[in-house]
Amino acid sequence: TVTTLADELPGMHREIRLTRNEFDETIREALDGVAAVMEQTLARNGIHPADLVAIVSVGGGANIASVTTTLSGRFGVPVVTAPRPQLT
């Protein structure tokens, strides 16, 4: 639930503590934007979100719990992710 990020500049080193909640808040606006673009893309293609049975997530971002929960909550379907989505 907590990680430490290293901030290294010439002659200076410090660590920044980041909690899961802080991280989720930091990406919330961008994640909402991604979900909105997904909704627009579906609408442009005549696909109603109620017609979805699942969302498949790929890439490194698929490992982020708030990505999965946001998409599932927004579209009301399960989000399927490969065991190592960063390799997909």
PDB file of N, CA and C in Angstrom:
ATOM      1  N   THR A   1       0.807  -1.208   0.000  1.00  0.00           N
ATOM      2  CA  THR A   1       0.000   0.000   0.000  1.00  0.00           C
ATOM      3  C   THR A   1       0.846   1.267   0.000  1.00  0.00           C
ATOM      4  N   VAL A   2       2.149   1.129   0.219  1.00  0.00           N
ATOM      5  CA  VAL A   2       3.050   2.283   0.211  1.00  0.00           C
ATOM      6  C   VAL A   2       4.314   1.902  -0.554  1.00  0.00           C
ATOM      7  N   THR A   3       4.830   2.846  -1.315  1.00  0.00           N
ATOM      8  CA  THR A   3       6.104   2.631  -1.993  1.00  0.00           C
ATOM      9  C   THR A   3       6.964   3.873  -1.803  1.00  0.00           C
ATOM     10  N   THR A   4       8.230   3.729  -2.067  1.00  0.00           N
ATOM     11  CA  THR A   4       9.153   4.855  -1.979  1.00  0.00           C
ATOM     12  C   THR A   4       9.798   5.057  -3.338  1.00  0.00           C
ATOM     13  N   LEU A   5       9.747   6.282  -3.822  1.00  0.00           N
ATOM     14  CA  LEU A   5      10.351   6.628  -5.102  1.00  0.00           C
ATOM     15  C   LEU A   5      11.629   7.411  -4.849  1.00  0.00           C
ATOM     16  N   ALA A   6      12.664   7.107  -5.607  1.00  0.00           N
ATOM     17  CA  ALA A   6      13.931   7.813  -5.457  1.00  0.00           C
ATOM     18  C   ALA A   6      13.959   9.019  -6.386  1.00  0.00           C
ATOM     19  N   ASP A   7      14.353  10.146  -5.846  1.00  0.00           N
ATOM     20  CA  ASP A   7      14.513  11.373  -6.617  1.00  0.00           C
ATOM     21  C   ASP A   7      15.987  11.732  -6.558  1.00  0.00           C
ATOM     22  N   GLU A   8      16.688  11.492  -7.671  1.00  0.00           N
ATOM     23  CA  GLU A   8      18.125  11.732  -7.681  1.00  0.00           C
ATOM     24  C   GLU A   8      18.483  12.811  -8.691  1.00  0.00           C
ATOM     25  N   LEU A   9      19.038  13.872  -8.184  1.00  0.00           N
ATOM     26  CA  LEU A   9      19.573  14.943  -8.995  1.00  0.00           C
ATOM     27  C   LEU A   9      21.052  15.079  -8.651  1.00  0.00           C
ATOM     28  N   PRO A  10      21.838  15.685  -9.518  1.00  0.00           N
ATOM     29  CA  PRO A  10      23.261  15.829  -9.198  1.00  0.00           C
ATOM     30  C   PRO A  10      23.462  16.478  -7.815  1.00  0.00           C
ATOM     31  N   GLY A  11      24.168  15.769  -6.952  1.00  0.00           N
ATOM     32  CA  GLY A  11      24.464  16.282  -5.619  1.00  0.00           C
ATOM     33  C   GLY A  11      23.308  16.206  -4.646  1.00  0.00           C
ATOM     34  N   MET A  12      22.219  15.565  -5.019  1.00  0.00           N
ATOM     35  CA  MET A  12      21.061  15.512  -4.138  1.00  0.00           C
ATOM     36  C   MET A  12      20.342  14.176  -4.306  1.00  0.00           C
ATOM     37  N   HIS A  13      19.951  13.598  -3.202  1.00  0.00           N
ATOM     38  CA  HIS A  13      19.176  12.358  -3.225  1.00  0.00           C
ATOM     39  C   HIS A  13      18.106  12.452  -2.148  1.00  0.00           C
ATOM     40  N   ARG A  14      16.898  12.129  -2.525  1.00  0.00           N
ATOM     41  CA  ARG A  14      15.833  12.065  -1.534  1.00  0.00           C
ATOM     42  C   ARG A  14      14.840  10.995  -1.955  1.00  0.00           C
ATOM     43  N   GLU A  15      14.049  10.585  -1.009  1.00  0.00           N
ATOM     44  CA  GLU A  15      13.027   9.577  -1.279  1.00  0.00           C
ATOM     45  C   GLU A  15      11.654  10.180  -1.032  1.00  0.00           C
ATOM     46  N   ILE A  16      10.738   9.817  -1.896  1.00  0.00           N
ATOM     47  CA  ILE A  16       9.375  10.316  -1.803  1.00  0.00           C
ATOM     48  C   ILE A  16       8.469   9.127  -1.489  1.00  0.00           C
ATOM     49  N   ARG A  17       7.717   9.235  -0.432  1.00  0.00           N
ATOM     50  CA  ARG A  17       6.797   8.179  -0.016  1.00  0.00           C
ATOM     51  C   ARG A  17       5.459   8.411  -0.716  1.00  0.00           C
ATOM     52  N   LEU A  18       4.902   7.349  -1.310  1.00  0.00           N
ATOM     53  CA  LEU A  18       3.651   7.457  -2.047  1.00  0.00           C
ATOM     54  C   LEU A  18       2.727   6.316  -1.640  1.00  0.00           C
ATOM     55  N   THR A  19       1.545   6.663  -1.147  1.00  0.00           N
ATOM     56  CA  THR A  19       0.575   5.637  -0.753  1.00  0.00           C
ATOM     57  C   THR A  19      -0.313   5.283  -1.946  1.00  0.00           C
ATOM     58  N   ARG A  20      -0.990   4.158  -1.846  1.00  0.00           N
ATOM     59  CA  ARG A  20      -1.917   3.733  -2.905  1.00  0.00           C
ATOM     60  C   ARG A  20      -2.993   4.800  -3.123  1.00  0.00           C
ATOM     61  N   ASN A  21      -3.540   5.348  -2.029  1.00  0.00           N
ATOM     62  CA  ASN A  21      -4.579   6.377  -2.153  1.00  0.00           C
ATOM     63  C   ASN A  21      -4.049   7.632  -2.843  1.00  0.00           C
ATOM     64  N   GLU A  22      -2.836   8.049  -2.517  1.00  0.00           N
ATOM     65  CA  GLU A  22      -2.239   9.220  -3.167  1.00  0.00           C
ATOM     66  C   GLU A  22      -2.032   8.958  -4.662  1.00  0.00           C
ATOM     67  N   PHE A  23      -1.560   7.764  -4.986  1.00  0.00           N
ATOM     68  CA  PHE A  23      -1.359   7.402  -6.387  1.00  0.00           C
ATOM     69  C   PHE A  23      -2.685   7.401  -7.138  1.00  0.00           C
ATOM     70  N   ASP A  24      -3.708   6.774  -6.547  1.00  0.00           N
ATOM     71  CA  ASP A  24      -5.028   6.727  -7.179  1.00  0.00           C
ATOM     72  C   ASP A  24      -5.575   8.123  -7.427  1.00  0.00           C
ATOM     73  N   GLU A  25      -5.409   9.018  -6.469  1.00  0.00           N
ATOM     74  CA  GLU A  25      -5.869  10.400  -6.638  1.00  0.00           C
ATOM     75  C   GLU A  25      -5.093  11.111  -7.744  1.00  0.00           C
ATOM     76  N   THR A  26      -3.803  10.809  -7.838  1.00  0.00           N
ATOM     77  CA  THR A  26      -2.960  11.440  -8.845  1.00  0.00           C
ATOM     78  C   THR A  26      -3.386  11.066 -10.261  1.00  0.00           C
ATOM     79  N   ILE A  27      -3.800   9.821 -10.463  1.00  0.00           N
ATOM     80  CA  ILE A  27      -4.167   9.375 -11.807  1.00  0.00           C
ATOM     81  C   ILE A  27      -5.670   9.453 -12.080  1.00  0.00           C
ATOM     82  N   ARG A  28      -6.473   9.849 -11.094  1.00  0.00           N
ATOM     83  CA  ARG A  28      -7.940   9.838 -11.228  1.00  0.00           C
ATOM     84  C   ARG A  28      -8.424  10.618 -12.449  1.00  0.00           C
ATOM     85  N   GLU A  29      -7.959  11.832 -12.644  1.00  0.00           N
ATOM     86  CA  GLU A  29      -8.428  12.652 -13.761  1.00  0.00           C
ATOM     87  C   GLU A  29      -8.071  12.022 -15.107  1.00  0.00           C
ATOM     88  N   ALA A  30      -6.845  11.542 -15.241  1.00  0.00           N
ATOM     89  CA  ALA A  30      -6.423  10.900 -16.489  1.00  0.00           C
ATOM     90  C   ALA A  30      -7.218   9.623 -16.739  1.00  0.00           C
ATOM     91  N   LEU A  31      -7.457   8.859 -15.699  1.00  0.00           N
ATOM     92  CA  LEU A  31      -8.217   7.620 -15.838  1.00  0.00           C
ATOM     93  C   LEU A  31      -9.665   7.894 -16.229  1.00  0.00           C
ATOM     94  N   ASP A  32     -10.253   8.916 -15.643  1.00  0.00           N
ATOM     95  CA  ASP A  32     -11.609   9.311 -16.045  1.00  0.00           C
ATOM     96  C   ASP A  32     -11.634   9.744 -17.511  1.00  0.00           C
ATOM     97  N   GLY A  33     -10.564  10.398 -17.956  1.00  0.00           N
ATOM     98  CA  GLY A  33     -10.460  10.804 -19.356  1.00  0.00           C
ATOM     99  C   GLY A  33     -10.379   9.609 -20.291  1.00  0.00           C
ATOM    100  N   VAL A  34      -9.636   8.593 -19.906  1.00  0.00           N
ATOM    101  CA  VAL A  34      -9.533   7.369 -20.712  1.00  0.00           C
ATOM    102  C   VAL A  34     -10.901   6.700 -20.816  1.00  0.00           C
ATOM    103  N   ALA A  35     -11.607   6.605 -19.697  1.00  0.00           N
ATOM    104  CA  ALA A  35     -12.942   5.987 -19.698  1.00  0.00           C
ATOM    105  C   ALA A  35     -13.903   6.790 -20.580  1.00  0.00           C
ATOM    106  N   ALA A  36     -13.808   8.112 -20.544  1.00  0.00           N
ATOM    107  CA  ALA A  36     -14.668   8.954 -21.375  1.00  0.00           C
ATOM    108  C   ALA A  36     -14.374   8.731 -22.860  1.00  0.00           C
ATOM    109  N   VAL A  37     -13.101   8.605 -23.217  1.00  0.00           N
ATOM    110  CA  VAL A  37     -12.730   8.336 -24.612  1.00  0.00           C
ATOM    111  C   VAL A  37     -13.253   6.960 -25.039  1.00  0.00           C
ATOM    112  N   MET A  38     -13.194   6.000 -24.139  1.00  0.00           N
ATOM    113  CA  MET A  38     -13.744   4.680 -24.457  1.00  0.00           C
ATOM    114  C   MET A  38     -15.244   4.769 -24.728  1.00  0.00           C
ATOM    115  N   GLU A  39     -15.961   5.529 -23.892  1.00  0.00           N
ATOM    116  CA  GLU A  39     -17.402   5.710 -24.098  1.00  0.00           C
ATOM    117  C   GLU A  39     -17.685   6.378 -25.440  1.00  0.00           C
ATOM    118  N   GLN A  40     -16.914   7.408 -25.775  1.00  0.00           N
ATOM    119  CA  GLN A  40     -17.092   8.108 -27.050  1.00  0.00           C
ATOM    120  C   GLN A  40     -16.804   7.187 -28.233  1.00  0.00           C
ATOM    121  N   THR A  41     -15.780   6.371 -28.106  1.00  0.00           N
ATOM    122  CA  THR A  41     -15.414   5.443 -29.178  1.00  0.00           C
ATOM    123  C   THR A  41     -16.517   4.414 -29.401  1.00  0.00           C
ATOM    124  N   LEU A  42     -17.058   3.896 -28.319  1.00  0.00           N
ATOM    125  CA  LEU A  42     -18.169   2.948 -28.434  1.00  0.00           C
ATOM    126  C   LEU A  42     -19.364   3.616 -29.113  1.00  0.00           C
ATOM    127  N   ALA A  43     -19.705   4.824 -28.668  1.00  0.00           N
ATOM    128  CA  ALA A  43     -20.856   5.542 -29.222  1.00  0.00           C
ATOM    129  C   ALA A  43     -20.681   5.811 -30.719  1.00  0.00           C
ATOM    130  N   ARG A  44     -19.485   6.250 -31.116  1.00  0.00           N
ATOM    131  CA  ARG A  44     -19.212   6.521 -32.533  1.00  0.00           C
ATOM    132  C   ARG A  44     -19.378   5.274 -33.393  1.00  0.00           C
ATOM    133  N   ASN A  45     -19.146   4.122 -32.790  1.00  0.00           N
ATOM    134  CA  ASN A  45     -19.235   2.865 -33.524  1.00  0.00           C
ATOM    135  C   ASN A  45     -20.549   2.134 -33.304  1.00  0.00           C
ATOM    136  N   GLY A  46     -21.512   2.825 -32.698  1.00  0.00           N
ATOM    137  CA  GLY A  46     -22.838   2.256 -32.518  1.00  0.00           C
ATOM    138  C   GLY A  46     -22.919   1.126 -31.509  1.00  0.00           C
ATOM    139  N   ILE A  47     -21.993   1.109 -30.579  1.00  0.00           N
ATOM    140  CA  ILE A  47     -21.976   0.057 -29.550  1.00  0.00           C
ATOM    141  C   ILE A  47     -22.454   0.660 -28.237  1.00  0.00           C
ATOM    142  N   HIS A  48     -23.491   0.098 -27.684  1.00  0.00           N
ATOM    143  CA  HIS A  48     -24.021   0.569 -26.403  1.00  0.00           C
ATOM    144  C   HIS A  48     -23.249  -0.139 -25.289  1.00  0.00           C
ATOM    145  N   PRO A  49     -22.819   0.572 -24.249  1.00  0.00           N
ATOM    146  CA  PRO A  49     -22.078  -0.070 -23.153  1.00  0.00           C
ATOM    147  C   PRO A  49     -22.811  -1.280 -22.549  1.00  0.00           C
ATOM    148  N   ALA A  50     -24.133  -1.286 -22.593  1.00  0.00           N
ATOM    149  CA  ALA A  50     -24.890  -2.424 -22.055  1.00  0.00           C
ATOM    150  C   ALA A  50     -24.676  -3.690 -22.881  1.00  0.00           C
ATOM    151  N   ASP A  51     -24.170  -3.535 -24.120  1.00  0.00           N
ATOM    152  CA  ASP A  51     -23.908  -4.688 -24.971  1.00  0.00           C
ATOM    153  C   ASP A  51     -22.570  -5.358 -24.666  1.00  0.00           C
ATOM    154  N   LEU A  52     -21.735  -4.720 -23.883  1.00  0.00           N
ATOM    155  CA  LEU A  52     -20.426  -5.296 -23.534  1.00  0.00           C
ATOM    156  C   LEU A  52     -20.605  -6.464 -22.569  1.00  0.00           C
ATOM    157  N   VAL A  53     -19.761  -7.476 -22.720  1.00  0.00           N
ATOM    158  CA  VAL A  53     -19.762  -8.584 -21.762  1.00  0.00           C
ATOM    159  C   VAL A  53     -18.494  -8.564 -20.912  1.00  0.00           C
ATOM    160  N   ALA A  54     -17.458  -7.884 -21.392  1.00  0.00           N
ATOM    161  CA  ALA A  54     -16.205  -7.753 -20.645  1.00  0.00           C
ATOM    162  C   ALA A  54     -15.335  -6.714 -21.337  1.00  0.00           C
ATOM    163  N   ILE A  55     -14.329  -6.258 -20.615  1.00  0.00           N
ATOM    164  CA  ILE A  55     -13.287  -5.386 -21.167  1.00  0.00           C
ATOM    165  C   ILE A  55     -11.980  -6.125 -20.970  1.00  0.00           C
ATOM    166  N   VAL A  56     -11.162  -6.177 -22.002  1.00  0.00           N
ATOM    167  CA  VAL A  56      -9.847  -6.801 -21.906  1.00  0.00           C
ATOM    168  C   VAL A  56      -8.818  -5.686 -21.785  1.00  0.00           C
ATOM    169  N   SER A  57      -8.039  -5.724 -20.712  1.00  0.00           N
ATOM    170  CA  SER A  57      -7.018  -4.695 -20.514  1.00  0.00           C
ATOM    171  C   SER A  57      -5.641  -5.279 -20.796  1.00  0.00           C
ATOM    172  N   VAL A  58      -4.798  -4.484 -21.455  1.00  0.00           N
ATOM    173  CA  VAL A  58      -3.443  -4.905 -21.810  1.00  0.00           C
ATOM    174  C   VAL A  58      -2.466  -3.784 -21.485  1.00  0.00           C
ATOM    175  N   GLY A  59      -1.199  -4.113 -21.471  1.00  0.00           N
ATOM    176  CA  GLY A  59      -0.166  -3.132 -21.183  1.00  0.00           C
ATOM    177  C   GLY A  59       0.100  -3.014 -19.696  1.00  0.00           C
ATOM    178  N   GLY A  60       1.159  -2.323 -19.349  1.00  0.00           N
ATOM    179  CA  GLY A  60       1.564  -2.193 -17.951  1.00  0.00           C
ATOM    180  C   GLY A  60       0.531  -1.553 -17.054  1.00  0.00           C
ATOM    181  N   GLY A  61      -0.263  -0.626 -17.599  1.00  0.00           N
ATOM    182  CA  GLY A  61      -1.300   0.029 -16.811  1.00  0.00           C
ATOM    183  C   GLY A  61      -2.385  -0.920 -16.338  1.00  0.00           C
ATOM    184  N   ALA A  62      -2.517  -2.057 -17.012  1.00  0.00           N
ATOM    185  CA  ALA A  62      -3.528  -3.041 -16.621  1.00  0.00           C
ATOM    186  C   ALA A  62      -3.229  -3.641 -15.246  1.00  0.00           C
ATOM    187  N   ASN A  63      -1.996  -3.484 -14.778  1.00  0.00           N
ATOM    188  CA  ASN A  63      -1.620  -3.971 -13.441  1.00  0.00           C
ATOM    189  C   ASN A  63      -2.086  -3.038 -12.328  1.00  0.00           C
ATOM    190  N   ILE A  64      -2.583  -1.863 -12.672  1.00  0.00           N
ATOM    191  CA  ILE A  64      -2.986  -0.885 -11.671  1.00  0.00           C
ATOM    192  C   ILE A  64      -4.422  -1.175 -11.239  1.00  0.00           C
ATOM    193  N   ALA A  65      -4.603  -1.453  -9.972  1.00  0.00           N
ATOM    194  CA  ALA A  65      -5.916  -1.852  -9.450  1.00  0.00           C
ATOM    195  C   ALA A  65      -6.999  -0.826  -9.746  1.00  0.00           C
ATOM    196  N   SER A  66      -6.699   0.451  -9.626  1.00  0.00           N
ATOM    197  CA  SER A  66      -7.727   1.467  -9.853  1.00  0.00           C
ATOM    198  C   SER A  66      -8.158   1.532 -11.317  1.00  0.00           C
ATOM    199  N   VAL A  67      -7.305   1.097 -12.241  1.00  0.00           N
ATOM    200  CA  VAL A  67      -7.695   1.022 -13.646  1.00  0.00           C
ATOM    201  C   VAL A  67      -8.800  -0.026 -13.796  1.00  0.00           C
ATOM    202  N   THR A  68      -8.562  -1.192 -13.232  1.00  0.00           N
ATOM    203  CA  THR A  68      -9.541  -2.276 -13.310  1.00  0.00           C
ATOM    204  C   THR A  68     -10.849  -1.904 -12.633  1.00  0.00           C
ATOM    205  N   THR A  69     -10.783  -1.368 -11.427  1.00  0.00           N
ATOM    206  CA  THR A  69     -12.007  -1.045 -10.701  1.00  0.00           C
ATOM    207  C   THR A  69     -12.769   0.107 -11.354  1.00  0.00           C
ATOM    208  N   THR A  70     -12.063   1.086 -11.899  1.00  0.00           N
ATOM    209  CA  THR A  70     -12.729   2.200 -12.568  1.00  0.00           C
ATOM    210  C   THR A  70     -13.457   1.730 -13.819  1.00  0.00           C
ATOM    211  N   LEU A  71     -12.779   0.940 -14.648  1.00  0.00           N
ATOM    212  CA  LEU A  71     -13.402   0.461 -15.878  1.00  0.00           C
ATOM    213  C   LEU A  71     -14.581  -0.457 -15.585  1.00  0.00           C
ATOM    214  N   SER A  72     -14.419  -1.357 -14.650  1.00  0.00           N
ATOM    215  CA  SER A  72     -15.502  -2.269 -14.296  1.00  0.00           C
ATOM    216  C   SER A  72     -16.698  -1.505 -13.740  1.00  0.00           C
ATOM    217  N   GLY A  73     -16.432  -0.540 -12.877  1.00  0.00           N
ATOM    218  CA  GLY A  73     -17.510   0.258 -12.299  1.00  0.00           C
ATOM    219  C   GLY A  73     -18.202   1.135 -13.321  1.00  0.00           C
ATOM    220  N   ARG A  74     -17.442   1.720 -14.209  1.00  0.00           N
ATOM    221  CA  ARG A  74     -17.993   2.647 -15.201  1.00  0.00           C
ATOM    222  C   ARG A  74     -18.827   1.924 -16.260  1.00  0.00           C
ATOM    223  N   PHE A  75     -18.371   0.719 -16.669  1.00  0.00           N
ATOM    224  CA  PHE A  75     -19.047   0.002 -17.739  1.00  0.00           C
ATOM    225  C   PHE A  75     -19.910  -1.161 -17.244  1.00  0.00           C
ATOM    226  N   GLY A  76     -19.784  -1.507 -15.970  1.00  0.00           N
ATOM    227  CA  GLY A  76     -20.627  -2.551 -15.390  1.00  0.00           C
ATOM    228  C   GLY A  76     -20.346  -3.951 -15.892  1.00  0.00           C
ATOM    229  N   VAL A  77     -19.105  -4.186 -16.307  1.00  0.00           N
ATOM    230  CA  VAL A  77     -18.713  -5.514 -16.782  1.00  0.00           C
ATOM    231  C   VAL A  77     -17.373  -5.899 -16.150  1.00  0.00           C
ATOM    232  N   PRO A  78     -17.042  -7.193 -16.149  1.00  0.00           N
ATOM    233  CA  PRO A  78     -15.727  -7.589 -15.629  1.00  0.00           C
ATOM    234  C   PRO A  78     -14.603  -7.098 -16.539  1.00  0.00           C
ATOM    235  N   VAL A  79     -13.447  -6.881 -15.941  1.00  0.00           N
ATOM    236  CA  VAL A  79     -12.251  -6.514 -16.700  1.00  0.00           C
ATOM    237  C   VAL A  79     -11.321  -7.720 -16.653  1.00  0.00           C
ATOM    238  N   VAL A  80     -10.965  -8.237 -17.829  1.00  0.00           N
ATOM    239  CA  VAL A  80     -10.114  -9.404 -17.952  1.00  0.00           C
ATOM    240  C   VAL A  80      -8.710  -8.934 -18.249  1.00  0.00           C
ATOM    241  N   THR A  81      -7.753  -9.423 -17.473  1.00  0.00           N
ATOM    242  CA  THR A  81      -6.360  -9.026 -17.637  1.00  0.00           C
ATOM    243  C   THR A  81      -5.470 -10.252 -17.643  1.00  0.00           C
ATOM    244  N   ALA A  82      -4.551 -10.318 -18.579  1.00  0.00           N
ATOM    245  CA  ALA A  82      -3.589 -11.422 -18.634  1.00  0.00           C
ATOM    246  C   ALA A  82      -2.692 -11.382 -17.417  1.00  0.00           C
ATOM    247  N   PRO A  83      -2.112 -12.527 -17.037  1.00  0.00           N
ATOM    248  CA  PRO A  83      -1.226 -12.557 -15.861  1.00  0.00           C
ATOM    249  C   PRO A  83      -0.068 -11.562 -15.948  1.00  0.00           C
ATOM    250  N   ARG A  84       0.464 -11.321 -17.139  1.00  0.00           N
ATOM    251  CA  ARG A  84       1.553 -10.358 -17.326  1.00  0.00           C
ATOM    252  C   ARG A  84       1.168  -9.423 -18.467  1.00  0.00           C
ATOM    253  N   PRO A  85       0.207  -8.510 -18.207  1.00  0.00           N
ATOM    254  CA  PRO A  85      -0.326  -7.674 -19.292  1.00  0.00           C
ATOM    255  C   PRO A  85       0.702  -6.747 -19.924  1.00  0.00           C
ATOM    256  N   GLN A  86       1.774  -6.449 -19.212  1.00  0.00           N
ATOM    257  CA  GLN A  86       2.805  -5.571 -19.780  1.00  0.00           C
ATOM    258  C   GLN A  86       3.492  -6.221 -20.987  1.00  0.00           C
ATOM    259  N   LEU A  87       3.330  -7.539 -21.139  1.00  0.00           N
ATOM    260  CA  LEU A  87       3.939  -8.239 -22.272  1.00  0.00           C
ATOM    261  C   LEU A  87       2.947  -8.457 -23.413  1.00  0.00           C
ATOM    262  N   THR A  88       1.708  -8.005 -23.224  1.00  0.00           N
ATOM    263  CA  THR A  88       0.671  -8.219 -24.239  1.00  0.00           C
ATOM    264  C   THR A  88       0.601  -7.031 -25.184  1.00  0.00           C
TER     265      THR A  88
END
